[in-house]
C-alpha positions as semicolon CSV with decimal commas, in nm:
position;residue;x (nm);y (nm);z (nm)
1;M;-0,892;-2,395;-0,360
2;T;-1,192;-2,617;-0,418
3;K;-1,514;-2,481;-0,556
4;E;-1,695;-2,595;-0,242
5;K;-1,462;-2,394;-0,018
6;S;-1,486;-2,075;-0,228
7;E;-1,867;-2,092;-0,224
8;R;-1,865;-2,090;0,157
9;R;-1,691;-1,752;0,170
10;R;-1,923;-1,477;0,282
11;R;-1,689;-1,190;0,200
12;G;-1,519;-1,110;-0,128
13;R;-1,139;-1,090;-0,122
14;V;-0,928;-0,835;-0,305
15;P;-0,566;-0,884;-0,404
16;V;-0,369;-0,613;-0,228
17;R;-0,008;-0,585;-0,109
18;L;0,011;-0,393;0,215
19;E;0,276;-0,386;0,482
20;V;0,110;-0,517;0,797
21;T;0,237;-0,571;1,147
22;V;0,116;-0,876;1,335
23;R;0,159;-0,850;1,711
24;H;0,178;-1,192;1,876
25;E;0,312;-1,286;2,220
26;G;0,479;-0,949;2,268
27;R;0,653;-0,952;1,929
28;E;0,587;-0,733;1,627
29;I;0,614;-0,935;1,307
30;P;0,637;-0,737;0,981
31;M;0,447;-0,911;0,702
32;V;0,304;-0,842;0,356
33;S;-0,061;-0,902;0,271
34;R;-0,162;-1,101;-0,035
35;N;-0,536;-1,050;-0,018
36;L;-0,782;-0,888;0,214
37;S;-1,153;-0,893;0,291
38;L;-1,378;-0,739;0,553
39;K;-1,344;-1,065;0,746
40;G;-0,981;-1,168;0,705
41;L;-0,635;-1,147;0,557
42;A;-0,391;-1,376;0,380
43;C;-0,027;-1,282;0,415
44;S;0,328;-1,406;0,384
45;P;0,419;-1,701;0,609
46;H;0,612;-1,667;0,934
47;P;0,743;-1,944;1,163
48;L;0,621;-1,774;1,484
49;L;0,255;-1,786;1,380
50;K;0,070;-2,110;1,453
51;E;-0,292;-2,210;1,396
52;N;-0,539;-2,073;1,652
53;A;-0,294;-1,809;1,776
54;C;-0,462;-1,481;1,870
55;C;-0,295;-1,169;1,737
56;Q;-0,337;-0,799;1,671
57;I;-0,306;-0,679;1,311
58;G;-0,185;-0,327;1,243
59;I;-0,197;-0,154;0,907
60;S;-0,035;0,187;0,886
61;L;-0,197;0,393;0,610
62;T;-0,029;0,719;0,718
63;E;0,136;0,833;1,040
64;A;-0,202;0,958;1,156
65;I;-0,418;0,675;1,020
66;Q;-0,368;0,334;1,178
67;V;-0,596;0,033;1,132
68;S;-0,605;-0,204;1,428
69;I;-0,782;-0,541;1,415
70;K;-0,796;-0,830;1,662
71;G;-0,754;-1,163;1,480
72;R;-0,694;-1,536;1,501
73;V;-0,467;-1,743;1,278
74;V;-0,688;-1,996;1,099
75;R;-0,449;-2,139;0,841
76;V;-0,074;-2,183;0,818
77;D;0,120;-2,348;0,537
78;D;0,448;-2,300;0,355
79;S;0,306;-2,036;0,122
80;E;0,085;-1,817;0,344
81;V;-0,092;-1,747;0,671
82;G;-0,469;-1,690;0,690
83;I;-0,600;-1,465;0,967
84;D;-0,968;-1,434;1,058
85;F;-1,076;-1,093;1,191
86;L;-1,254;-1,108;1,527
87;A;-1,299;-0,745;1,633
88;T;-1,206;-0,389;1,545
89;D;-1,299;-0,038;1,645
90;P;-1,544;0,159;1,424
91;E;-1,279;0,393;1,281
92;S;-1,050;0,105;1,179
93;F;-1,346;-0,074;1,019
94;V;-1,424;0,232;0,805
95;H;-1,064;0,236;0,679
96;L;-1,067;-0,141;0,617
97;K;-1,389;-0,105;0,417
98;K;-1,237;0,174;0,207
99;I;-0,925;-0,034;0,133
100;V;-1,143;-0,324;0,017
101;E;-1,368;-0,099;-0,193
102;Y;-1,075;0,082;-0,355
103;N;-0,910;-0,247;-0,457
104;S;-1,229;-0,423;-0,569
105;R;-1,346;-0,461;-0,927
106;H;-1,701;-0,416;-0,794
107;P;-1,685;-0,170;-0,502
108;E;-2,064;-0,151;-0,482
109;A;-2,068;-0,520;-0,383
110;V;-1,893;-0,437;-0,055
111;A;-2,200;-0,251;0,074
112;V;-2,419;-0,547;-0,023
113;E;-2,190;-0,783;0,174
114;L;-2,258;-0,583;0,489
115;L;-2,629;-0,664;0,466
116;N;-2,556;-1,033;0,534
117;P;-2,389;-1,175;0,846
118;A;-2,026;-1,279;0,801
119;F;-2,089;-1,595;1,003
120;P;-2,383;-1,822;1,084
121;L;-2,604;-1,671;1,352
122;S;-2,593;-1,997;1,546
123;R;-2,212;-1,983;1,582
124;P;-2,101;-1,972;1,948
125;R;-1,977;-1,635;2,067
126;I;-1,603;-1,599;2,105
127;L;-1,483;-1,442;2,426
128;L;-1,247;-1,167;2,314
129;F;-1,150;-1,032;2,652
130;R;-1,111;-1,215;2,981
131;R;-1,379;-1,142;3,231
132;G;-1,319;-1,162;3,599
133;K;-1,249;-0,977;3,915
134;R;-0,962;-0,733;3,923
135;R;-0,689;-0,801;4,172
136;R;-0,597;-0,513;4,396
């Protein structure tokens, strides 16, 4: 990774191996994370995942504690897949934050990251859910 690219990151990554499930086009794909941040995930490659594909990431911490995150595949190569997080519920975010803090060399830095936006404020909004009239 070039120095220029690493300086653009707005969230610190932590190396962590977690079993994750990526749901894409009705399929559940078991994968293993390589690193994780509050904004994304790098994991093992899989031939079904293509760039710009929307997916749902599931991380099972216990039977009762499930983390669910809506994401988009932003990078695919022979060694890994990069997924950008788009949305999550508040409870899942709390668990994600704890995972990152627990695996960080500087857990106090995670709270500081939250004071700054994860993306430029001028970035166009991404429509996460289709809007429209319901058919009856």
